[in-house]
């Protein structure tokens, strides 16, 4: 107990030290407080990184920093239609921002991916922003903030961006590679599960927060029209267990017509049956990483599966099977640091072709099968929501053994997550806040209602 207390105390000191201020008002936290490494963009506040820290501040009854973050990032949102196709689209939220000082004046400099490595479009920022706004309202009961004209317009613009007319015929959201937590080339372009889980969550949150008035009528109609098809599409087409694997194994390809079984023309030869039939537990299953024409990405992506449980995108039976898979394949998915961002890693020719020979994403490193402590809070939230607290408790104990010793590293390398990442930053804010939030959720599961949704 004393060891856990010491870890918690140190973690809070690091988190407090990471807070950034705008005109003396707390507005967010820097990505990392590692002073021994060049800052690059780690001295900025990232929208997705700040989410677990923001939830912690709400738990500690310090809502002002979250309110300041929400209102100021809203001001950075693109509000007008851009004529230049190189400019961010209307409704987009920045990936990150930093406070710039010019004499006595200050302003916020936003990055919409135009400064990022690979010029990655931050598709998930606006989805996490809505998620956090709803959590703020749940925690503070300050619905007036969400109902303000500025917030209502901000939500509408995000929904307009996500629900706009497109060439795509699926209910899922089509995005480029690297548009989410996995922000480097990893072959996830198309309809990656992480974005679909966040998209579904954002639709649920927006429907809850938008007023029922004439101004929002079209947005409500669009949301309600999208939710059921998205839910059905993901639960059926993305689901993989042994029964489903047997169906896919016997697929016929090049079929034509509306009622064919192999609707996406998946070639059975492209599926690693031998590995999957050995790896999948009898009572397990999970949502695959991606789906599209002749494409079924059978990798296990943690954020997408865990957020699917938290948001009830996955059915209760599917959620239980996902947690069974995590429990039965503990060494593969959890190892010595919870937990793998994806499994298995891309290797050999796949690594060459899909990552572009990215040295940071070599097999079992970074986003290519690396272990990320920040995922601890989502793992615990998912396990609590499905009444499996023993999974979260065991994962928290594993993390507590190493985080202080390893100076709150950003990520871990190796097939079992035993090596501190070769390029990992120390004193990484979302490693710190992810651990503290996981601990808070395990202590009092009432906070789960701020971030989860029940079945429709």
GROMACS .gro file of C-alpha atoms in nm:
model
  456
    1UNK     CA    1   0.000   0.000   0.000
    2UNK     CA    2   0.286   0.241   0.084
    3UNK     CA    3   0.448   0.175  -0.255
    4UNK     CA    4   0.123   0.256  -0.439
    5UNK     CA    5   0.086   0.575  -0.232
    6UNK     CA    6   0.439   0.685  -0.325
    7UNK     CA    7   0.373   0.617  -0.693
    8UNK     CA    8   0.050   0.818  -0.680
    9UNK     CA    9   0.219   1.108  -0.502
   10UNK     CA   10   0.503   1.126  -0.755
   11UNK     CA   11   0.262   1.098  -1.045
   12UNK     CA   12   0.057   1.393  -0.920
   13UNK     CA   13   0.371   1.604  -0.881
   14UNK     CA   14   0.464   1.534  -1.244
   15UNK     CA   15   0.112   1.609  -1.364
   16UNK     CA   16   0.098   1.937  -1.172
   17UNK     CA   17   0.435   2.035  -1.316
   18UNK     CA   18   0.309   1.973  -1.670
   19UNK     CA   19   0.020   2.224  -1.653
   20UNK     CA   20   0.049   2.512  -1.899
   21UNK     CA   21  -0.109   2.854  -1.852
   22UNK     CA   22  -0.264   3.108  -2.086
   23UNK     CA   23  -0.283   3.455  -1.928
   24UNK     CA   24  -0.235   3.290  -1.587
   25UNK     CA   25  -0.526   3.051  -1.642
   26UNK     CA   26  -0.457   2.674  -1.658
   27UNK     CA   27  -0.544   2.552  -2.007
   28UNK     CA   28  -0.388   2.208  -2.051
   29UNK     CA   29  -0.075   1.999  -2.001
   30UNK     CA   30   0.239   1.953  -2.209
   31UNK     CA   31   0.285   1.614  -2.372
   32UNK     CA   32   0.606   1.535  -2.182
   33UNK     CA   33   0.823   1.692  -1.912
   34UNK     CA   34   1.142   1.516  -2.025
   35UNK     CA   35   1.402   1.791  -1.997
   36UNK     CA   36   1.689   1.567  -2.111
   37UNK     CA   37   1.555   1.528  -2.466
   38UNK     CA   38   1.484   1.793  -2.735
   39UNK     CA   39   1.122   1.898  -2.700
   40UNK     CA   40   1.021   1.884  -3.069
   41UNK     CA   41   0.641   1.906  -3.032
   42UNK     CA   42   0.628   1.742  -2.689
   43UNK     CA   43   0.606   2.089  -2.531
   44UNK     CA   44   0.259   2.129  -2.680
   45UNK     CA   45  -0.080   2.026  -2.544
   46UNK     CA   46  -0.230   1.750  -2.757
   47UNK     CA   47  -0.607   1.708  -2.758
   48UNK     CA   48  -0.600   1.328  -2.734
   49UNK     CA   49  -0.318   1.329  -2.477
   50UNK     CA   50  -0.501   1.569  -2.248
   51UNK     CA   51  -0.818   1.356  -2.220
   52UNK     CA   52  -0.707   1.130  -1.930
   53UNK     CA   53  -0.554   1.430  -1.749
   54UNK     CA   54  -0.876   1.626  -1.797
   55UNK     CA   55  -1.082   1.341  -1.653
   56UNK     CA   56  -0.850   1.336  -1.352
   57UNK     CA   57  -0.895   1.709  -1.293
   58UNK     CA   58  -1.272   1.656  -1.304
   59UNK     CA   59  -1.242   1.377  -1.047
   60UNK     CA   60  -1.033   1.607  -0.826
   61UNK     CA   61  -1.300   1.877  -0.855
   62UNK     CA   62  -1.081   2.111  -1.061
   63UNK     CA   63  -1.308   2.171  -1.358
   64UNK     CA   64  -1.169   2.515  -1.445
   65UNK     CA   65  -0.872   2.372  -1.636
   66UNK     CA   66  -1.102   2.145  -1.840
   67UNK     CA   67  -1.343   2.431  -1.908
   68UNK     CA   68  -1.057   2.655  -2.021
   69UNK     CA   69  -0.929   2.378  -2.248
   70UNK     CA   70  -1.269   2.317  -2.406
   71UNK     CA   71  -1.350   2.682  -2.467
   72UNK     CA   72  -1.007   2.776  -2.602
   73UNK     CA   73  -0.968   2.477  -2.833
   74UNK     CA   74  -1.315   2.559  -2.964
   75UNK     CA   75  -1.184   2.902  -3.063
   76UNK     CA   76  -0.910   2.728  -3.262
   77UNK     CA   77  -1.162   2.517  -3.456
   78UNK     CA   78  -1.185   2.603  -3.825
   79UNK     CA   79  -1.518   2.789  -3.861
   80UNK     CA   80  -1.522   2.904  -4.223
   81UNK     CA   81  -1.509   2.711  -4.548
   82UNK     CA   82  -1.160   2.716  -4.695
   83UNK     CA   83  -1.106   2.788  -5.064
   84UNK     CA   84  -0.748   2.661  -5.056
   85UNK     CA   85  -0.753   2.281  -5.058
   86UNK     CA   86  -0.428   2.282  -4.858
   87UNK     CA   87  -0.604   2.445  -4.563
   88UNK     CA   88  -0.781   2.250  -4.285
   89UNK     CA   89  -1.148   2.177  -4.347
   90UNK     CA   90  -1.428   2.351  -4.159
   91UNK     CA   91  -1.506   2.180  -3.826
   92UNK     CA   92  -1.157   2.035  -3.778
   93UNK     CA   93  -1.000   2.061  -3.433
   94UNK     CA   94  -0.623   2.099  -3.397
   95UNK     CA   95  -0.404   1.804  -3.303
   96UNK     CA   96  -0.223   2.027  -3.054
   97UNK     CA   97  -0.150   2.383  -2.951
   98UNK     CA   98   0.111   2.581  -2.759
   99UNK     CA   99   0.113   2.917  -2.583
  100UNK     CA  100   0.326   3.175  -2.763
  101UNK     CA  101   0.452   3.477  -2.567
  102UNK     CA  102   0.511   3.807  -2.747
  103UNK     CA  103   0.609   4.063  -2.488
  104UNK     CA  104   0.308   4.109  -2.263
  105UNK     CA  105   0.077   3.947  -2.518
  106UNK     CA  106   0.003   3.576  -2.554
  107UNK     CA  107  -0.170   3.371  -2.820
  108UNK     CA  108  -0.234   3.006  -2.896
  109UNK     CA  109  -0.058   2.852  -3.195
  110UNK     CA  110  -0.252   2.555  -3.329
  111UNK     CA  111  -0.114   2.260  -3.524
  112UNK     CA  112  -0.363   2.090  -3.757
  113UNK     CA  113  -0.105   1.839  -3.870
  114UNK     CA  114   0.067   2.085  -4.100
  115UNK     CA  115   0.378   2.077  -3.876
  116UNK     CA  116   0.360   1.709  -3.779
  117UNK     CA  117   0.588   1.433  -3.907
  118UNK     CA  118   0.419   1.306  -4.223
  119UNK     CA  119   0.168   1.595  -4.215
  120UNK     CA  120  -0.091   1.374  -4.045
  121UNK     CA  121  -0.454   1.494  -4.041
  122UNK     CA  122  -0.582   1.479  -3.679
  123UNK     CA  123  -0.919   1.316  -3.749
  124UNK     CA  124  -0.962   1.194  -3.391
  125UNK     CA  125  -0.914   1.534  -3.220
  126UNK     CA  126  -1.268   1.653  -3.281
  127UNK     CA  127  -1.408   1.316  -3.170
  128UNK     CA  128  -1.210   1.321  -2.843
  129UNK     CA  129  -1.316   1.686  -2.791
  130UNK     CA  130  -1.688   1.594  -2.795
  131UNK     CA  131  -1.617   1.297  -2.568
  132UNK     CA  132  -1.450   1.529  -2.316
  133UNK     CA  133  -1.725   1.792  -2.337
  134UNK     CA  134  -1.984   1.530  -2.248
  135UNK     CA  135  -1.766   1.403  -1.959
  136UNK     CA  136  -1.737   1.763  -1.832
  137UNK     CA  137  -2.115   1.805  -1.837
  138UNK     CA  138  -2.165   1.470  -1.661
  139UNK     CA  139  -1.910   1.557  -1.392
  140UNK     CA  140  -2.012   1.918  -1.325
  141UNK     CA  141  -2.380   1.912  -1.431
  142UNK     CA  142  -2.300   2.240  -1.606
  143UNK     CA  143  -2.516   2.170  -1.911
  144UNK     CA  144  -2.529   2.544  -1.981
  145UNK     CA  145  -2.174   2.528  -2.119
  146UNK     CA  146  -2.269   2.265  -2.379
  147UNK     CA  147  -2.589   2.455  -2.458
  148UNK     CA  148  -2.412   2.785  -2.523
  149UNK     CA  149  -2.440   2.905  -2.887
  150UNK     CA  150  -2.063   2.869  -2.937
  151UNK     CA  151  -2.053   2.508  -2.817
  152UNK     CA  152  -2.366   2.414  -3.011
  153UNK     CA  153  -2.214   2.551  -3.329
  154UNK     CA  154  -1.885   2.375  -3.260
  155UNK     CA  155  -2.063   2.039  -3.221
  156UNK     CA  156  -2.265   2.101  -3.538
  157UNK     CA  157  -1.950   2.179  -3.737
  158UNK     CA  158  -1.782   1.857  -3.619
  159UNK     CA  159  -2.091   1.658  -3.713
  160UNK     CA  160  -2.106   1.837  -4.049
  161UNK     CA  161  -1.744   1.739  -4.113
  162UNK     CA  162  -1.803   1.375  -4.015
  163UNK     CA  163  -2.145   1.332  -4.176
  164UNK     CA  164  -2.091   1.526  -4.498
  165UNK     CA  165  -2.178   1.385  -4.840
  166UNK     CA  166  -1.908   1.151  -4.969
  167UNK     CA  167  -1.834   0.889  -5.231
  168UNK     CA  168  -1.812   0.616  -4.967
  169UNK     CA  169  -2.116   0.385  -4.936
  170UNK     CA  170  -2.040   0.241  -4.591
  171UNK     CA  171  -2.171   0.393  -4.265
  172UNK     CA  172  -1.815   0.402  -4.132
  173UNK     CA  173  -1.585   0.705  -4.151
  174UNK     CA  174  -1.323   0.699  -4.429
  175UNK     CA  175  -0.987   0.844  -4.320
  176UNK     CA  176  -0.622   0.850  -4.435
  177UNK     CA  177  -0.342   0.653  -4.271
  178UNK     CA  178  -0.215   0.780  -3.936
  179UNK     CA  179  -0.530   0.976  -3.850
  180UNK     CA  180  -0.560   0.865  -3.486
  181UNK     CA  181  -0.336   0.755  -3.197
  182UNK     CA  182  -0.142   0.552  -3.453
  183UNK     CA  183  -0.021   0.867  -3.624
  184UNK     CA  184   0.244   0.717  -3.852
  185UNK     CA  185   0.206   0.502  -4.160
  186UNK     CA  186   0.080   0.163  -4.046
  187UNK     CA  187  -0.151   0.051  -4.325
  188UNK     CA  188  -0.466   0.158  -4.137
  189UNK     CA  189  -0.602   0.394  -4.402
  190UNK     CA  190  -0.963   0.331  -4.495
  191UNK     CA  191  -1.199   0.251  -4.211
  192UNK     CA  192  -0.978   0.177  -3.906
  193UNK     CA  193  -1.156   0.046  -3.599
  194UNK     CA  194  -1.017   0.313  -3.366
  195UNK     CA  195  -1.180   0.591  -3.568
  196UNK     CA  196  -1.508   0.400  -3.597
  197UNK     CA  197  -1.527   0.347  -3.219
  198UNK     CA  198  -1.453   0.715  -3.155
  199UNK     CA  199  -1.695   0.818  -3.431
  200UNK     CA  200  -1.974   0.613  -3.272
  201UNK     CA  201  -1.889   0.761  -2.930
  202UNK     CA  202  -1.894   1.115  -3.071
  203UNK     CA  203  -2.232   1.055  -3.237
  204UNK     CA  204  -2.376   0.936  -2.905
  205UNK     CA  205  -2.227   1.234  -2.720
  206UNK     CA  206  -2.342   1.488  -2.980
  207UNK     CA  207  -2.698   1.357  -2.979
  208UNK     CA  208  -2.700   1.392  -2.601
  209UNK     CA  209  -2.555   1.746  -2.598
  210UNK     CA  210  -2.733   1.910  -2.892
  211UNK     CA  211  -3.052   2.096  -2.813
  212UNK     CA  212  -3.369   1.983  -2.987
  213UNK     CA  213  -3.436   2.300  -3.184
  214UNK     CA  214  -3.478   2.403  -3.546
  215UNK     CA  215  -3.111   2.497  -3.575
  216UNK     CA  216  -3.002   2.143  -3.484
  217UNK     CA  217  -3.285   1.958  -3.659
  218UNK     CA  218  -3.083   1.847  -3.963
  219UNK     CA  219  -2.788   1.745  -3.745
  220UNK     CA  220  -3.010   1.532  -3.519
  221UNK     CA  221  -3.165   1.369  -3.825
  222UNK     CA  222  -2.822   1.291  -3.971
  223UNK     CA  223  -2.696   1.146  -3.640
  224UNK     CA  224  -3.004   0.929  -3.589
  225UNK     CA  225  -2.984   0.807  -3.949
  226UNK     CA  226  -2.620   0.705  -3.906
  227UNK     CA  227  -2.613   0.541  -3.562
  228UNK     CA  228  -2.807   0.219  -3.632
  229UNK     CA  229  -2.635   0.134  -3.964
  230UNK     CA  230  -2.293   0.204  -3.808
  231UNK     CA  231  -2.372  -0.014  -3.507
  232UNK     CA  232  -2.495  -0.303  -3.720
  233UNK     CA  233  -2.208  -0.275  -3.968
  234UNK     CA  234  -1.937  -0.289  -3.702
  235UNK     CA  235  -2.096  -0.561  -3.492
  236UNK     CA  236  -2.144  -0.789  -3.792
  237UNK     CA  237  -1.871  -0.717  -4.046
  238UNK     CA  238  -1.585  -0.635  -3.807
  239UNK     CA  239  -1.647  -0.922  -3.566
  240UNK     CA  240  -1.406  -1.216  -3.563
  241UNK     CA  241  -1.429  -1.530  -3.352
  242UNK     CA  242  -1.379  -1.898  -3.434
  243UNK     CA  243  -1.730  -1.935  -3.575
  244UNK     CA  244  -1.684  -1.630  -3.798
  245UNK     CA  245  -1.336  -1.747  -3.899
  246UNK     CA  246  -1.487  -2.072  -4.023
  247UNK     CA  247  -1.737  -1.879  -4.235
  248UNK     CA  248  -1.466  -1.660  -4.389
  249UNK     CA  249  -1.246  -1.967  -4.449
  250UNK     CA  250  -1.511  -2.104  -4.685
  251UNK     CA  251  -1.579  -1.776  -4.865
  252UNK     CA  252  -1.623  -1.777  -5.241
  253UNK     CA  253  -1.479  -1.472  -5.413
  254UNK     CA  254  -1.578  -1.277  -5.727
  255UNK     CA  255  -1.947  -1.302  -5.636
  256UNK     CA  256  -2.194  -1.055  -5.784
  257UNK     CA  257  -2.525  -0.924  -5.649
  258UNK     CA  258  -2.685  -0.775  -5.339
  259UNK     CA  259  -2.726  -1.089  -5.130
  260UNK     CA  260  -2.383  -1.249  -5.162
  261UNK     CA  261  -2.213  -1.380  -4.848
  262UNK     CA  262  -1.869  -1.234  -4.925
  263UNK     CA  263  -1.986  -0.873  -4.966
  264UNK     CA  264  -1.638  -0.720  -4.955
  265UNK     CA  265  -1.481  -0.978  -5.188
  266UNK     CA  266  -1.234  -1.092  -4.925
  267UNK     CA  267  -0.991  -1.347  -5.069
  268UNK     CA  268  -0.961  -1.631  -4.815
  269UNK     CA  269  -0.592  -1.670  -4.906
  270UNK     CA  270  -0.524  -1.324  -4.758
  271UNK     CA  271  -0.632  -1.431  -4.408
  272UNK     CA  272  -0.370  -1.594  -4.178
  273UNK     CA  273  -0.596  -1.886  -4.081
  274UNK     CA  274  -0.326  -2.107  -3.933
  275UNK     CA  275  -0.214  -1.840  -3.688
  276UNK     CA  276  -0.567  -1.722  -3.604
  277UNK     CA  277  -0.711  -2.070  -3.552
  278UNK     CA  278  -0.434  -2.139  -3.299
  279UNK     CA  279  -0.440  -1.794  -3.136
  280UNK     CA  280  -0.813  -1.727  -3.092
  281UNK     CA  281  -0.952  -1.864  -2.762
  282UNK     CA  282  -1.261  -2.085  -2.779
  283UNK     CA  283  -1.464  -1.826  -2.587
  284UNK     CA  284  -1.284  -1.526  -2.733
  285UNK     CA  285  -1.326  -1.284  -3.019
  286UNK     CA  286  -1.254  -0.925  -3.114
  287UNK     CA  287  -1.331  -0.651  -3.364
  288UNK     CA  288  -1.082  -0.654  -3.652
  289UNK     CA  289  -0.867  -0.353  -3.727
  290UNK     CA  290  -1.004  -0.252  -4.067
  291UNK     CA  291  -1.241  -0.351  -4.343
  292UNK     CA  292  -1.278  -0.249  -4.705
  293UNK     CA  293  -1.283  -0.385  -5.059
  294UNK     CA  294  -1.081  -0.710  -5.051
  295UNK     CA  295  -0.934  -0.596  -4.717
  296UNK     CA  296  -0.980  -0.757  -4.377
  297UNK     CA  297  -0.709  -0.644  -4.135
  298UNK     CA  298  -0.709  -0.913  -3.868
  299UNK     CA  299  -0.474  -0.733  -3.629
  300UNK     CA  300  -0.604  -0.668  -3.275
  301UNK     CA  301  -0.610  -0.290  -3.214
  302UNK     CA  302  -0.655  -0.206  -2.847
  303UNK     CA  303  -0.803   0.145  -2.856
  304UNK     CA  304  -1.074   0.045  -3.102
  305UNK     CA  305  -1.175  -0.266  -2.907
  306UNK     CA  306  -1.164  -0.103  -2.564
  307UNK     CA  307  -1.357   0.207  -2.675
  308UNK     CA  308  -1.610  -0.022  -2.845
  309UNK     CA  309  -1.676  -0.180  -2.505
  310UNK     CA  310  -1.689   0.153  -2.320
  311UNK     CA  311  -1.930   0.306  -2.573
  312UNK     CA  312  -2.143  -0.010  -2.618
  313UNK     CA  313  -2.054  -0.023  -2.986
  314UNK     CA  314  -1.971  -0.385  -2.909
  315UNK     CA  315  -2.262  -0.589  -2.776
  316UNK     CA  316  -2.242  -0.721  -2.421
  317UNK     CA  317  -2.164  -1.069  -2.552
  318UNK     CA  318  -1.893  -0.934  -2.782
  319UNK     CA  319  -1.747  -0.722  -2.501
  320UNK     CA  320  -1.720  -1.032  -2.284
  321UNK     CA  321  -1.546  -1.221  -2.566
  322UNK     CA  322  -1.298  -0.933  -2.619
  323UNK     CA  323  -1.211  -0.939  -2.249
  324UNK     CA  324  -1.181  -1.319  -2.265
  325UNK     CA  325  -0.929  -1.276  -2.546
  326UNK     CA  326  -0.728  -1.025  -2.342
  327UNK     CA  327  -0.735  -1.254  -2.038
  328UNK     CA  328  -0.647  -1.576  -2.227
  329UNK     CA  329  -0.377  -1.404  -2.435
  330UNK     CA  330  -0.235  -1.203  -2.147
  331UNK     CA  331   0.131  -1.248  -2.240
  332UNK     CA  332   0.067  -1.133  -2.596
  333UNK     CA  333  -0.157  -0.833  -2.526
  334UNK     CA  334  -0.050  -0.723  -2.175
  335UNK     CA  335   0.293  -0.871  -2.104
  336UNK     CA  336   0.511  -0.670  -1.865
  337UNK     CA  337   0.339  -0.335  -1.929
  338UNK     CA  338  -0.029  -0.289  -2.015
  339UNK     CA  339  -0.089  -0.290  -2.303
  340UNK     CA  340  -0.009  -0.355  -2.672
  341UNK     CA  341  -0.140  -0.090  -2.907
  342UNK     CA  342  -0.179  -0.360  -3.173
  343UNK     CA  343  -0.100  -0.730  -3.216
  344UNK     CA  344   0.076  -0.886  -3.396
  345UNK     CA  345   0.349  -0.656  -3.527
  346UNK     CA  346   0.411  -0.607  -3.898
  347UNK     CA  347   0.733  -0.783  -3.995
  348UNK     CA  348   0.958  -0.845  -4.294
  349UNK     CA  349   0.795  -0.752  -4.627
  350UNK     CA  350   0.477  -0.625  -4.459
  351UNK     CA  351   0.686  -0.386  -4.249
  352UNK     CA  352   0.867  -0.265  -4.562
  353UNK     CA  353   0.551  -0.206  -4.762
  354UNK     CA  354   0.299  -0.088  -4.503
  355UNK     CA  355   0.520   0.131  -4.283
  356UNK     CA  356   0.752   0.251  -4.559
  357UNK     CA  357   1.047   0.102  -4.366
  358UNK     CA  358   0.976   0.335  -4.072
  359UNK     CA  359   1.265   0.268  -3.828
  360UNK     CA  360   1.062   0.394  -3.530
  361UNK     CA  361   0.790   0.143  -3.617
  362UNK     CA  362   1.018  -0.156  -3.652
  363UNK     CA  363   0.855  -0.482  -3.530
  364UNK     CA  364   0.743  -0.475  -3.165
  365UNK     CA  365   0.819  -0.104  -3.124
  366UNK     CA  366   0.621   0.218  -3.099
  367UNK     CA  367   0.291   0.179  -3.288
  368UNK     CA  368   0.396  -0.149  -3.449
  369UNK     CA  369   0.328  -0.378  -3.154
  370UNK     CA  370   0.469  -0.156  -2.880
  371UNK     CA  371   0.319  -0.145  -2.528
  372UNK     CA  372   0.161   0.183  -2.414
  373UNK     CA  373   0.091   0.250  -2.044
  374UNK     CA  374  -0.171   0.514  -2.137
  375UNK     CA  375  -0.400   0.233  -2.250
  376UNK     CA  376  -0.431   0.123  -1.888
  377UNK     CA  377  -0.722   0.358  -1.818
  378UNK     CA  378  -0.922   0.232  -2.114
  379UNK     CA  379  -0.850  -0.130  -2.023
  380UNK     CA  380  -0.972  -0.074  -1.668
  381UNK     CA  381  -1.279   0.122  -1.783
  382UNK     CA  382  -1.371  -0.161  -2.022
  383UNK     CA  383  -1.316  -0.432  -1.760
  384UNK     CA  384  -1.526  -0.244  -1.502
  385UNK     CA  385  -1.807  -0.178  -1.749
  386UNK     CA  386  -1.835  -0.549  -1.818
  387UNK     CA  387  -1.804  -0.650  -1.452
  388UNK     CA  388  -1.454  -0.795  -1.490
  389UNK     CA  389  -1.259  -0.587  -1.232
  390UNK     CA  390  -1.000  -0.861  -1.179
  391UNK     CA  391  -0.854  -0.786  -1.524
  392UNK     CA  392  -0.807  -0.419  -1.439
  393UNK     CA  393  -0.669  -0.493  -1.092
  394UNK     CA  394  -0.403  -0.728  -1.228
  395UNK     CA  395  -0.304  -0.484  -1.505
  396UNK     CA  396  -0.272  -0.197  -1.256
  397UNK     CA  397  -0.044  -0.405  -1.033
  398UNK     CA  398   0.180  -0.488  -1.329
  399UNK     CA  399   0.212  -0.122  -1.430
  400UNK     CA  400   0.291  -0.013  -1.074
  401UNK     CA  401   0.601  -0.234  -1.070
  402UNK     CA  402   0.783  -0.045  -1.344
  403UNK     CA  403   0.655   0.307  -1.408
  404UNK     CA  404   0.851   0.492  -1.140
  405UNK     CA  405   1.166   0.292  -1.209
  406UNK     CA  406   1.137   0.369  -1.581
  407UNK     CA  407   1.062   0.739  -1.519
  408UNK     CA  408   0.709   0.721  -1.665
  409UNK     CA  409   0.821   0.618  -2.014
  410UNK     CA  410   0.604   0.691  -2.316
  411UNK     CA  411   0.602   0.337  -2.457
  412UNK     CA  412   0.778  -0.001  -2.431
  413UNK     CA  413   0.942  -0.223  -2.693
  414UNK     CA  414   0.971  -0.598  -2.736
  415UNK     CA  415   0.721  -0.876  -2.787
  416UNK     CA  416   0.642  -0.883  -2.415
  417UNK     CA  417   0.683  -0.510  -2.345
  418UNK     CA  418   0.990  -0.550  -2.126
  419UNK     CA  419   1.215  -0.287  -2.288
  420UNK     CA  420   1.173   0.087  -2.246
  421UNK     CA  421   1.109   0.225  -2.593
  422UNK     CA  422   1.426   0.316  -2.782
  423UNK     CA  423   1.292   0.667  -2.856
  424UNK     CA  424   1.044   0.688  -2.568
  425UNK     CA  425   1.012   1.019  -2.384
  426UNK     CA  426   1.034   1.011  -2.007
  427UNK     CA  427   0.780   1.179  -1.777
  428UNK     CA  428   0.519   1.144  -2.048
  429UNK     CA  429   0.201   1.316  -1.937
  430UNK     CA  430  -0.047   1.060  -2.065
  431UNK     CA  431   0.153   0.776  -1.910
  432UNK     CA  432   0.124   0.957  -1.577
  433UNK     CA  433  -0.240   1.056  -1.617
  434UNK     CA  434  -0.332   0.716  -1.763
  435UNK     CA  435  -0.204   0.544  -1.449
  436UNK     CA  436  -0.370   0.791  -1.212
  437UNK     CA  437  -0.702   0.770  -1.396
  438UNK     CA  438  -0.688   0.390  -1.395
  439UNK     CA  439  -0.627   0.398  -1.020
  440UNK     CA  440  -0.916   0.642  -0.968
  441UNK     CA  441  -1.155   0.426  -1.171
  442UNK     CA  442  -1.056   0.115  -0.975
  443UNK     CA  443  -1.110   0.302  -0.648
  444UNK     CA  444  -1.451   0.440  -0.743
  445UNK     CA  445  -1.627   0.307  -1.051
  446UNK     CA  446  -1.897   0.577  -1.036
  447UNK     CA  447  -1.674   0.787  -1.262
  448UNK     CA  448  -1.734   0.531  -1.536
  449UNK     CA  449  -2.072   0.693  -1.610
  450UNK     CA  450  -1.892   1.009  -1.727
  451UNK     CA  451  -1.721   0.826  -2.013
  452UNK     CA  452  -1.939   0.525  -2.099
  453UNK     CA  453  -2.267   0.461  -2.276
  454UNK     CA  454  -2.528   0.193  -2.229
  455UNK     CA  455  -2.689  -0.007  -2.509
  456UNK     CA  456  -2.915   0.189  -2.742
   0.00000   0.00000   0.00000
